[in-house]
Coordinates of C-alpha atoms and ligand atoms in Angstrom, one line a residue:
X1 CA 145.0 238.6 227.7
X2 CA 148.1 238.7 225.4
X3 CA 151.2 236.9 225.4
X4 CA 154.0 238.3 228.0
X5 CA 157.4 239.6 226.7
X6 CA 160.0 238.6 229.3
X7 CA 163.1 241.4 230.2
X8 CA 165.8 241.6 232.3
X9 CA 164.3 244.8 234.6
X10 CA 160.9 245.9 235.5
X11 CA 160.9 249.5 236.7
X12 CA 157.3 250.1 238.5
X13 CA 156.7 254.6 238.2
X14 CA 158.0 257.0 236.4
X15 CA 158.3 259.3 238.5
X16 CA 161.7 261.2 239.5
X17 CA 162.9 257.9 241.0
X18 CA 161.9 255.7 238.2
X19 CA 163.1 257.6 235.8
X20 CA 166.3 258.3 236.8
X21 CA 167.3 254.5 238.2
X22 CA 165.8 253.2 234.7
X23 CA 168.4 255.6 232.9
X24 CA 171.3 255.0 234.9
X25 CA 171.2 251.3 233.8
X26 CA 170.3 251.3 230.2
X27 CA 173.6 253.4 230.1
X28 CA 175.1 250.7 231.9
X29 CA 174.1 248.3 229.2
X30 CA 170.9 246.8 230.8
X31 CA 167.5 246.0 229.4
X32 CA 165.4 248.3 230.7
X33 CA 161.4 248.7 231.3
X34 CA 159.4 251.3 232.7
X35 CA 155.9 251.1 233.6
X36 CA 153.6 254.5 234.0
X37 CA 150.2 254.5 234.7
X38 CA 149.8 258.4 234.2
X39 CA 150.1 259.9 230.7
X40 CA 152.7 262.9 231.4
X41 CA 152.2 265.4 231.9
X42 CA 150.4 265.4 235.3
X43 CA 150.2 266.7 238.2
X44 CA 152.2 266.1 241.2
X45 CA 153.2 267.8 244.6
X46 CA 156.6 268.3 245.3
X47 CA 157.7 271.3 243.7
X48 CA 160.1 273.2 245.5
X49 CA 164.1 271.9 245.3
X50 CA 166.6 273.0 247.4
X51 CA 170.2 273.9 245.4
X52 CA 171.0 270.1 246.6
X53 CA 169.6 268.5 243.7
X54 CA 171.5 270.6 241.2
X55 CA 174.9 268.1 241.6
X56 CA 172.3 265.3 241.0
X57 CA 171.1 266.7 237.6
X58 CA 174.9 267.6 236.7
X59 CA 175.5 263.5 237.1
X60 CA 172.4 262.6 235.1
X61 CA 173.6 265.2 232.2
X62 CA 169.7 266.7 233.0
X63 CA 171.0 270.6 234.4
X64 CA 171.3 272.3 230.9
X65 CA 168.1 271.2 230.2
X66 CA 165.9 272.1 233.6
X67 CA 167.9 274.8 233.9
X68 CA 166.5 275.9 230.6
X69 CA 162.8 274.6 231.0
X70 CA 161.9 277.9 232.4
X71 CA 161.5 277.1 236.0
X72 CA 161.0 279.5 239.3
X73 CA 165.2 280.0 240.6
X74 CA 164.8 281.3 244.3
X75 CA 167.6 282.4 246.2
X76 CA 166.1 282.1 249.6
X77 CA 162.9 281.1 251.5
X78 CA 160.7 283.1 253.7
X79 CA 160.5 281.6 257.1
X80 CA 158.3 282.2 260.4
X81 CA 159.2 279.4 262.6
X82 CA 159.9 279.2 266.2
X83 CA 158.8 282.8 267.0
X84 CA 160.2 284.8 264.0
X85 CA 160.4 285.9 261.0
X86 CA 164.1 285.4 258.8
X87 CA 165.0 285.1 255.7
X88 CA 167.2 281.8 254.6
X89 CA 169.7 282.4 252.0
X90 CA 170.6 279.7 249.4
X91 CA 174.4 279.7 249.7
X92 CA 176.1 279.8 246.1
X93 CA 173.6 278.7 243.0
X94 CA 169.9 278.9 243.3
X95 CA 167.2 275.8 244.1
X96 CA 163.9 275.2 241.6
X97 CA 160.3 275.9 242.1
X98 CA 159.4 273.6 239.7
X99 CA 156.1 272.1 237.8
X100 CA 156.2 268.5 238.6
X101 CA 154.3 267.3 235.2
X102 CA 156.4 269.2 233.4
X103 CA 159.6 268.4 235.5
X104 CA 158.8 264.6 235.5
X105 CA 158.5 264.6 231.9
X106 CA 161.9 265.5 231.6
X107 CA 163.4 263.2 233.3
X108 CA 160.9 260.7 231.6
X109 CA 162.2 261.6 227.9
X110 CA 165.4 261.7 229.6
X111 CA 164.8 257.8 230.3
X112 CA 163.6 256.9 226.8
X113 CA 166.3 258.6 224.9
X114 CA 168.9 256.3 227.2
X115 CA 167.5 253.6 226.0
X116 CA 164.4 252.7 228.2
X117 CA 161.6 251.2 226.6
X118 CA 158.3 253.2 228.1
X119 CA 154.7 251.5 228.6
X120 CA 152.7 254.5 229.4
X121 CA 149.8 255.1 230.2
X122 CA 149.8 250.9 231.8
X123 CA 149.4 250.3 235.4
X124 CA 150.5 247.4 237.7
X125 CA 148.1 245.8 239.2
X126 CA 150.2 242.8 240.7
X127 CA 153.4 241.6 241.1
X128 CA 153.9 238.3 241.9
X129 CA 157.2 236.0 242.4
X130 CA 157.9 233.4 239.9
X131 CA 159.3 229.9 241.5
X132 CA 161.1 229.6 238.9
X133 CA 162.7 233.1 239.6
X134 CA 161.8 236.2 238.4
X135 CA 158.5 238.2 238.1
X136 CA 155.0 238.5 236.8
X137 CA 153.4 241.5 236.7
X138 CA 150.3 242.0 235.9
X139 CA 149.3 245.1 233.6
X140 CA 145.9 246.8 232.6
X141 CA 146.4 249.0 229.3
X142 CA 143.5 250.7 228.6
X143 CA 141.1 248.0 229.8
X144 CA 142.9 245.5 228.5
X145 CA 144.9 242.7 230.9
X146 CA 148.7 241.6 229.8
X147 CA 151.3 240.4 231.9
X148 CA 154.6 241.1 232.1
X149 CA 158.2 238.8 233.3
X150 CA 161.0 240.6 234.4
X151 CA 164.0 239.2 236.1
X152 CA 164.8 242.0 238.1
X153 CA 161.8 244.6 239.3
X154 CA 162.4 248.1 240.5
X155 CA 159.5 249.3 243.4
X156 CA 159.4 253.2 242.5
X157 CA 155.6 253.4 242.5
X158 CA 155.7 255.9 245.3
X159 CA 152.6 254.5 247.5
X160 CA 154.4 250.9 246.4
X161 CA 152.8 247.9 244.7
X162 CA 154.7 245.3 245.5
X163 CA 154.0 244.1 249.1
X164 CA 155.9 246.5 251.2
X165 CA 155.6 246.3 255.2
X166 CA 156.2 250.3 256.1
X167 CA 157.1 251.6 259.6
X168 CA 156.2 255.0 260.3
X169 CA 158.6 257.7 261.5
X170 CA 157.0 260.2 263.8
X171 CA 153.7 261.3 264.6
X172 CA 151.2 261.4 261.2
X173 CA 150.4 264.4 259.3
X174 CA 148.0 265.4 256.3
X175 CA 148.1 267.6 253.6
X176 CA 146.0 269.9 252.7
X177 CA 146.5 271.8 249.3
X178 CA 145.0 273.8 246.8
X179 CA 146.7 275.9 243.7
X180 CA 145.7 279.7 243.6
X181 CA 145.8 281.6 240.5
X182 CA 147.1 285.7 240.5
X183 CA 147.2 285.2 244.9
X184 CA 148.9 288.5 245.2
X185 CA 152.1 286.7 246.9
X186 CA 155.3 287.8 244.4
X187 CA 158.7 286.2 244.3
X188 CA 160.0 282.5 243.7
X189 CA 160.7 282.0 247.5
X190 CA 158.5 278.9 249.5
X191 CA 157.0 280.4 252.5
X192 CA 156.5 278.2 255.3
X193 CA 155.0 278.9 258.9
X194 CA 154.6 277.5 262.0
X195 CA 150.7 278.2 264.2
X196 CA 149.8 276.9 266.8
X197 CA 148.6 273.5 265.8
X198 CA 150.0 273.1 262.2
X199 CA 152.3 274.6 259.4
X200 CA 152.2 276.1 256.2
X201 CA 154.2 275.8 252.7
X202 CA 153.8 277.3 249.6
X203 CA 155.6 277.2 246.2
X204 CA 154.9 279.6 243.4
X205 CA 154.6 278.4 240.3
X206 CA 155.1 279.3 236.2
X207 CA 152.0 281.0 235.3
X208 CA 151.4 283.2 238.7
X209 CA 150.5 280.0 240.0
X210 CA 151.1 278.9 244.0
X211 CA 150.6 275.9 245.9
X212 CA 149.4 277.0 249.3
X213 CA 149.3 273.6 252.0
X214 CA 148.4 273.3 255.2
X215 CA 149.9 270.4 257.4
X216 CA 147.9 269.4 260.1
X217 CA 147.5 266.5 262.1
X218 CA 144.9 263.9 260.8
X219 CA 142.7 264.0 263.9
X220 CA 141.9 267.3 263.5
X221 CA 140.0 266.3 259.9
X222 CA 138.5 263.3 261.0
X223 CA 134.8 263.4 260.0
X224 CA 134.9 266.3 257.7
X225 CA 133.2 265.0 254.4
X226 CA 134.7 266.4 250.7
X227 CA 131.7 268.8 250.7
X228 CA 133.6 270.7 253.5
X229 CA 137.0 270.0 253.1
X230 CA 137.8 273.4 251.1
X231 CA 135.7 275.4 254.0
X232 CA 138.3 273.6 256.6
X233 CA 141.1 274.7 254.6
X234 CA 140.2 278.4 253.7
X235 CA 139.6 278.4 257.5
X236 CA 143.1 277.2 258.4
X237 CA 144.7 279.5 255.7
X238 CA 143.4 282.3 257.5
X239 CA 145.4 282.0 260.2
X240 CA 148.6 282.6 258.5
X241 CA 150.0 285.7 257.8
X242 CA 152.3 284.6 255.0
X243 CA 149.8 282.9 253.0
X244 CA 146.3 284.3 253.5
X245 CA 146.7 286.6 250.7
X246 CA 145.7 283.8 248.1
X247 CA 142.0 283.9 250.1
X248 CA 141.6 287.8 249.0
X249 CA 143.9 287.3 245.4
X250 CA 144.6 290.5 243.0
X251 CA 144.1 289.9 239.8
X252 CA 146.6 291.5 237.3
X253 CA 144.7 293.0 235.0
X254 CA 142.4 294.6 237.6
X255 CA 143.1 296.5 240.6
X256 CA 140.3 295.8 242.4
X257 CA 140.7 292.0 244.6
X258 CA 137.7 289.6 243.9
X259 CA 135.7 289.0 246.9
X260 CA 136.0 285.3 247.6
X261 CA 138.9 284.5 246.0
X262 CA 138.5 280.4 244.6
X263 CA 141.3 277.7 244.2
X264 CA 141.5 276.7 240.8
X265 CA 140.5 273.3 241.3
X266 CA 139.4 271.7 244.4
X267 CA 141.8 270.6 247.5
X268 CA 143.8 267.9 247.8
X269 CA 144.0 266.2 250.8
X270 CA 146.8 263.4 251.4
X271 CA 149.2 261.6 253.4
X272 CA 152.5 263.3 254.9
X273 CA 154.0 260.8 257.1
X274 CA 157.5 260.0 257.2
X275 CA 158.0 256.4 256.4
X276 CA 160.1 253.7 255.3
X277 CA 160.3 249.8 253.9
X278 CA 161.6 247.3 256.1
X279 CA 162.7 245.5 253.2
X280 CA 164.3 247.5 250.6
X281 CA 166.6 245.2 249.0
X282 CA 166.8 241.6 248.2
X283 CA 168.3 239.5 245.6
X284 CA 165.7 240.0 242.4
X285 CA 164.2 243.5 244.0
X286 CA 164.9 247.0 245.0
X287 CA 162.7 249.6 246.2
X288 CA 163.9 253.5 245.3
X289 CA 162.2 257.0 246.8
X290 CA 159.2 257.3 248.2
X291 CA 158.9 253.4 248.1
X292 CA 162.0 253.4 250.2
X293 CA 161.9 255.9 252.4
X294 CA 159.4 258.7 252.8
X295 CA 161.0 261.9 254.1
X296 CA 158.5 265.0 256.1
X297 CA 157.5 267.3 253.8
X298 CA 159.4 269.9 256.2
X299 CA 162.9 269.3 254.8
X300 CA 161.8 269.8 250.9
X301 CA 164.3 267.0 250.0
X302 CA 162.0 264.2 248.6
X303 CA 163.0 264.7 245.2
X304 CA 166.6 265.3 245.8
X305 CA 166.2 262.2 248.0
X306 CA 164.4 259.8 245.6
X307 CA 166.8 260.7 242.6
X308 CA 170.2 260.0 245.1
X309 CA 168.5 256.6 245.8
X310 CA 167.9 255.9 242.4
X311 CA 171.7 256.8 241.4
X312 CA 173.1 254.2 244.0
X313 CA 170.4 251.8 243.6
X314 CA 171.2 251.8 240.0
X315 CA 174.4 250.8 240.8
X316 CA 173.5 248.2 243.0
X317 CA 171.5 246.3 240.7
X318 CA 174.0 246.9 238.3
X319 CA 176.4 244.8 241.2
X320 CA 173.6 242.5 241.7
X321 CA 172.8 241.2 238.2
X322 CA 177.1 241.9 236.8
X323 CA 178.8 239.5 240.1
X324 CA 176.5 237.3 241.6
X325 CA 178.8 236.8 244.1
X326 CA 179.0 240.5 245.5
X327 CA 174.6 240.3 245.5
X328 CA 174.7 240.8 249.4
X329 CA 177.0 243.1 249.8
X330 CA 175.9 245.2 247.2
X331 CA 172.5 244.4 249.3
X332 CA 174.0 245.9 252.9
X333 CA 175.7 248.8 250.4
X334 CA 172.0 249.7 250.0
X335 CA 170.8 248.9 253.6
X336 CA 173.4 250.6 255.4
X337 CA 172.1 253.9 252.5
X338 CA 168.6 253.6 254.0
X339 CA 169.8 254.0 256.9
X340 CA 171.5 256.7 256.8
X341 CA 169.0 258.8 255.5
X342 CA 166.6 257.9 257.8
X343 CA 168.7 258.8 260.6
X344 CA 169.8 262.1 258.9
X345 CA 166.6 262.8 258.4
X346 CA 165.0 262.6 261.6
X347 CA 167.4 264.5 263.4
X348 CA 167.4 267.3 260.8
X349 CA 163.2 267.2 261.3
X350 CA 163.4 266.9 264.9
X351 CA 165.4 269.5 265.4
X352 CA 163.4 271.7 263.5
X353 CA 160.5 271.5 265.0
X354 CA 162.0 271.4 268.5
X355 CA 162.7 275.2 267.2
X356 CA 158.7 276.0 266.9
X357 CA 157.8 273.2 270.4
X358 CA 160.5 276.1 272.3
X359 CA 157.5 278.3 271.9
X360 CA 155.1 276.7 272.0
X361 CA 153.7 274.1 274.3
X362 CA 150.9 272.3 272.0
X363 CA 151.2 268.6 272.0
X364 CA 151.2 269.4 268.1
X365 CA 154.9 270.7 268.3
X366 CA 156.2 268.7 271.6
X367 CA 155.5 265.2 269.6
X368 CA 157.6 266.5 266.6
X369 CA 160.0 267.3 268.6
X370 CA 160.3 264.2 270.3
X371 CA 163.6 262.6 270.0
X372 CA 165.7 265.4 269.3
X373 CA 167.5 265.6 273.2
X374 CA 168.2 262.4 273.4
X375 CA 169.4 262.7 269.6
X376 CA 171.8 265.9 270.7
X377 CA 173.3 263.9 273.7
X378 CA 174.5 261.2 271.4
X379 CA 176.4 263.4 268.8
X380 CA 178.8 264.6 271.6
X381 CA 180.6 261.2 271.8
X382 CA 183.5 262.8 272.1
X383 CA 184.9 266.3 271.9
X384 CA 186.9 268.0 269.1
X385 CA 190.8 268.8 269.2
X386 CA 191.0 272.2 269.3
X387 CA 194.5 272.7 269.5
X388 CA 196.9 273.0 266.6
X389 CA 198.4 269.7 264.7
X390 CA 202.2 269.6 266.6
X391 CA 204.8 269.8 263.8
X392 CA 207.8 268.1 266.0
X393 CA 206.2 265.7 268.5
X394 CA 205.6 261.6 268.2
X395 CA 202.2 261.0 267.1
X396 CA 200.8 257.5 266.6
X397 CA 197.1 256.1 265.9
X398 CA 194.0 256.0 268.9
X399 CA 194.1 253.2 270.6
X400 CA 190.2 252.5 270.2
X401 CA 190.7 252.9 266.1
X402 CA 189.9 250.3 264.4
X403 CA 189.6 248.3 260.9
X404 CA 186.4 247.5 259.3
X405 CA 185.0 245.9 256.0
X406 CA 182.6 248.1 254.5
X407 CA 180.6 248.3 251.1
X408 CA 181.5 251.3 249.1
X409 CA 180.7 252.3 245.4
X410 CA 184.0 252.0 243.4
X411 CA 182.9 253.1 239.8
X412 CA 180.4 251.6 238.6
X413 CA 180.4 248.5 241.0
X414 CA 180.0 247.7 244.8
X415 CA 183.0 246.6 246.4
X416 CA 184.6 246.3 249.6
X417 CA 187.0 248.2 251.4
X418 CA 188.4 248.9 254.5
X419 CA 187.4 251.8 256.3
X420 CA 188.6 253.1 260.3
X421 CA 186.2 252.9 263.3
X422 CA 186.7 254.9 266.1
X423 CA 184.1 256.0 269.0
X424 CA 184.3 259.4 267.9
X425 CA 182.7 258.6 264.2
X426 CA 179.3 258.4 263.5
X427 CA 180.1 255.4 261.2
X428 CA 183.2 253.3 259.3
X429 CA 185.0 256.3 257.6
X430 CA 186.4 254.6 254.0
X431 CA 187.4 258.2 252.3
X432 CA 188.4 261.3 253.0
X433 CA 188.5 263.8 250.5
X434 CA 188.1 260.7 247.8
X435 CA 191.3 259.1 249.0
X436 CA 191.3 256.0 250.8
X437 CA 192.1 256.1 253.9
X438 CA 193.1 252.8 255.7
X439 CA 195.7 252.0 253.1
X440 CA 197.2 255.6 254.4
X441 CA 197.4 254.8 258.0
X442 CA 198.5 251.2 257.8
X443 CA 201.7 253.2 256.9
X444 CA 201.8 254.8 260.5
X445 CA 204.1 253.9 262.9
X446 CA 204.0 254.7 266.6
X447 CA 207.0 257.5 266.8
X448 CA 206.1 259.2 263.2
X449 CA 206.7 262.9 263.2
X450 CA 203.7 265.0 260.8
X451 CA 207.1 264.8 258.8
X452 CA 207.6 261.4 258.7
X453 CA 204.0 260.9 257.6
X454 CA 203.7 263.0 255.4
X455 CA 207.4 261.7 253.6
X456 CA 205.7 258.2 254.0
X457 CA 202.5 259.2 251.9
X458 CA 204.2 261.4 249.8
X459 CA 204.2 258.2 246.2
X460 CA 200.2 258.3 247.3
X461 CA 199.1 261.8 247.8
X462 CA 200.3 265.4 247.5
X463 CA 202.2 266.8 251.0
X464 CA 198.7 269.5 250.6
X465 CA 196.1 266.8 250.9
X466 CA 198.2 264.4 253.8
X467 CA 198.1 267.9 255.9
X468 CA 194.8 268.2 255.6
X469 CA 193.7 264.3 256.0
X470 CA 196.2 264.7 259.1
X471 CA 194.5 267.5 260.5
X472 CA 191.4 265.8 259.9
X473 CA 192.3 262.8 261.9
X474 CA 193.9 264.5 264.8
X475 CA 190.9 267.2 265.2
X476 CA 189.1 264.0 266.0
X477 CA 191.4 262.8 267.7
X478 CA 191.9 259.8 265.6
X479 CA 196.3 260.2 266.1
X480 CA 197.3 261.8 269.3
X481 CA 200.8 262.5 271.1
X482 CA 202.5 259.1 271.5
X483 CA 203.5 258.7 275.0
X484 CA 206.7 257.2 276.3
X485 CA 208.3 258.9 273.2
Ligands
FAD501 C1 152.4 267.5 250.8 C2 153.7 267.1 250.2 C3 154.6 268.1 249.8 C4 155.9 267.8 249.3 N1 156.7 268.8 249.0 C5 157.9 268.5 248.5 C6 158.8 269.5 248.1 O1 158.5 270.7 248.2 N2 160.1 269.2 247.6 C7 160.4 267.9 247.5 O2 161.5 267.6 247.0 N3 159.6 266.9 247.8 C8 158.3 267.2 248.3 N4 157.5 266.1 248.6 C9 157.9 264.7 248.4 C10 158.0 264.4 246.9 O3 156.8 264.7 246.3 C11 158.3 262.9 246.8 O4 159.3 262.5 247.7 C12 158.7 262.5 245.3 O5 157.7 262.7 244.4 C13 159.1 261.0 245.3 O6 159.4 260.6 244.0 P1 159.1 259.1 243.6 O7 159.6 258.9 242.2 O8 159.6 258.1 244.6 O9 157.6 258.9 243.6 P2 156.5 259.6 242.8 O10 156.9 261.0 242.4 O11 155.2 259.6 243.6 O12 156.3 258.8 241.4 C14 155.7 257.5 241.5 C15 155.1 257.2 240.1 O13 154.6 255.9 240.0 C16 153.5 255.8 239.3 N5 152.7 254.7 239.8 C17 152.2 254.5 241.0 N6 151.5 253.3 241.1 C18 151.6 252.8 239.8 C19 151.1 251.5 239.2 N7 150.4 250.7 240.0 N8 151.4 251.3 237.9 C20 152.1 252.2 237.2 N9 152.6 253.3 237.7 C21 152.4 253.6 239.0 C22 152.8 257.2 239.7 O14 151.8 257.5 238.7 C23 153.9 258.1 239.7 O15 154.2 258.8 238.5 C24 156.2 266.4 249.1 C25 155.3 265.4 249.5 C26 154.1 265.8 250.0 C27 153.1 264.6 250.4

């Protein structure tokens, strides 16, 4: 065993999350360490990214460079989903098919040049709280046991280390998947079908190479041994009519389709439930992606998710370790995040599959869909202003609005700030359009004309943006008509 180094922050994975949290704070000045038990590259699942994650890349200074790396750039997916076939289009730029060793790597380097010192290939094999604060990891390099102390420890390990009670969100699901060489499917696009009892995706790959998977519900696998796992599969594959061509292939360079078409390696089968931590923050650690919250396959948004934890979580720790004093509200900053996405998430999914259960009764489709009614009523709180902003008339502020504290990134930092509550918002609203808002309407007085106001905000904001923040509040009808005036 050899002596332990002790540093400010642990980072556990070095995958997108990892990478990208560890970054983020070695530019903020921290002392940053990554662990990664995988030399890169390697494989991963997870390829295809919606144009979502492109703003991501443009804040870690990475789009130049992926952009360049020679990846897939679809412009729309092929879908056959609750009873038909359509075509999405990717408004504006492009997403990324993308190779995940090669991706990851990327972002990895990306890490290092920022400063991040890199133990790779070391995995964790414990973590464990010091009493006299801090942690103690345990690490196995090539056989070999040394430990570790960090003050501060990142969880990105994915599947987690660090003890991590998980709750599940829907029903479970499993992967099956397999990577077919010259299948005879052209075009970037994902592909993804609903049948009767399951789903398919694929991605195509550099190299004529696709990822075909089939998502099924573990039950249905139970007691099927490796030896028969790929027989399962090619039987499943069959079934769809978007991806069965990789079971016959064409070969390029010969006209003539091999009988028997084979994977090039053999299938994968792993877990696709939606999850999260119920702990994902406390004083000395933070969990980021997959760790934190594990989104369905279905919305193609794990990386995009796992790198926009890792930018805000980067800033929380930043919070944490800078002003003691802010820890736990830098804490709920992060909490209140998880949430978020969890609850965006879910109704997204739900009502996506409540799309395919329409059609189709199976208790495969109904128990995806579960959720998404009740979720529908409870968006319609209240309804929209549809009539225009009056120019002339009294206006004054909801009765029901109200003042709240809220946690909010300001820079670098967490901070407080005061946002409006109102039944008619999902949540606390702090900004609109990046302005702050509460300072804005403390200036209201019952009586004000859209004149008035907009005279009264006019050494804040330009008369263009208090229109439209106006419009915005009375379309919700956040100001109304005063009466008696
Ligand atoms: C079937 C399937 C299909 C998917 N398709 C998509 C898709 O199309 N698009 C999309 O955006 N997302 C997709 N996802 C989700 C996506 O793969 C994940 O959300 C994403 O990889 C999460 O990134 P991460 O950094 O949190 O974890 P990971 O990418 O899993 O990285 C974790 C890293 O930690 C390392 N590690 C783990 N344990 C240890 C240890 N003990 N010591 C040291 N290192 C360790 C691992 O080697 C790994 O490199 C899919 C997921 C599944 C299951």
């Amino acid at each position: 065993m050899s002596d332990y180094a002790r540093v400010e922050i642990g980072v556990l994975g070095g995958g997108p999350a990892g990478s990208c949290v560890a970054q983020r704070l070695a530019e903020l000045g921290h002392e940053v360490w990554l662990i990664e038990q995988s030399l890169f590259p390697r494989p991963h699942i997870g390829e295809s990214l919606t144009p979502a994650i492109l703003p991501l890349l443009d804040q870690l200074e990475l789009r130049e460079i992926m952009e360049e790396a020679g990846f897939l750039r679809p412009h729309q997916a092929i879908i056959h989903w609750g009873g038909e076939l359509r075509i999405k289009t990717y408004e504006g730029e492009p997403g990324l098919q993308v190779d995940r060793g090669r991706f990851d790597q990327l972002l990895l380097e990306s890490a290092r040049e920022a400063g991040v010192e890199i133990l790779q290939p070391v995995r964790v094999t414990s973590a464990m709280r010091l009493d006299a604060g801090g942690w103690q990891l345990n690490l196995n390099r090539a056989g070999r046991t040394e430990l570790l102390q960090c003050e501060y420890l990142i969880d990105a390990s994915g599947q987690s280390v660090v003890a991590n009670k998980r709750k599940r969100l829907g029903v479970a699901t499993l992967a099956l998947y397999g990577y077919w060489k010259n299948s005879g499917m052209t075009g970037p696009e994902s592909r993804v079908e609903a049948a009767e009892n399951l789903w398919f995706w694929s991605a195509p790959l550099p190299d004529n190479l696709i990822n075909a998977c089939v998502f099924v519900d573990p039950k249905t696998c139970s007691g099927i041994g490796r030896d028969h796992l790929e027989g399962f599969y090619r039987q499943q594959l069959q079934g769809s009519s978007l991806l069965a061509p990789c079971l016959s292939g064409t070969l390029v360079d010969n006209p003539m389709p091999p009988v028997n078409h084979s994977p090039t390696g053999p299938i994968t089968a792993c877990n696709a439930s939606a999850s999260y931590s119920e702990s994902p923050v406390s004083e000395d650690l933070i969990r980021v992606g997959d760790a934190c919250v594990t989104l369905d396959p279905i919305s193609s948004q794990g990386v995009q998710s796992a790198i926009s934890m890792a930018l805000q979580a980067a800033v929380v720790v930043h919070t944490q370790l800078s002003l003691s004093e802010r820890g736990e509200l830098a804490a709920e900053f992060y909490r209140q995040r998880q949430q978020e996405t969890i609850t965006r998430h879910q109704r997204w999914a739900s009502r996506f599959y409540a799309e395919q259960a329409a059609v189709t009764a199976s208790e495969f489709w109904q128990a995806r869909a579960a959720g998404h009614e009740a979720d529908g009523a409870s968006d319609l709180t209240i309804s929209p202003e549809t009539t225009p902003l009056p120019r002339n008339t009294q206006l004054m502020l909801h009765p029901a609005a109200s003042f709240t504290a809220l946690p909010i990134l300001k820079g670098d930092l967490v901070t407080s700030a005061k946002a409006l509550s109102h039944p008619s918002l999902e949540r606390p609203i702090a900004f609109v359009e990046h302005i702050e808002l509460v300072p804005l309407i403390e200036l209201l007085t019952t009586g004000d004309t859209l004149e008035d106001i907009v005279e009264k905000w006019s050494h804040r904001v330009p008369a263009q943006s208090s229109l439209r923040i106006l419009h915005w509040l009375w379309q919700r009808r956040l100001i109304q008509r005063s009466s008696g005036y």
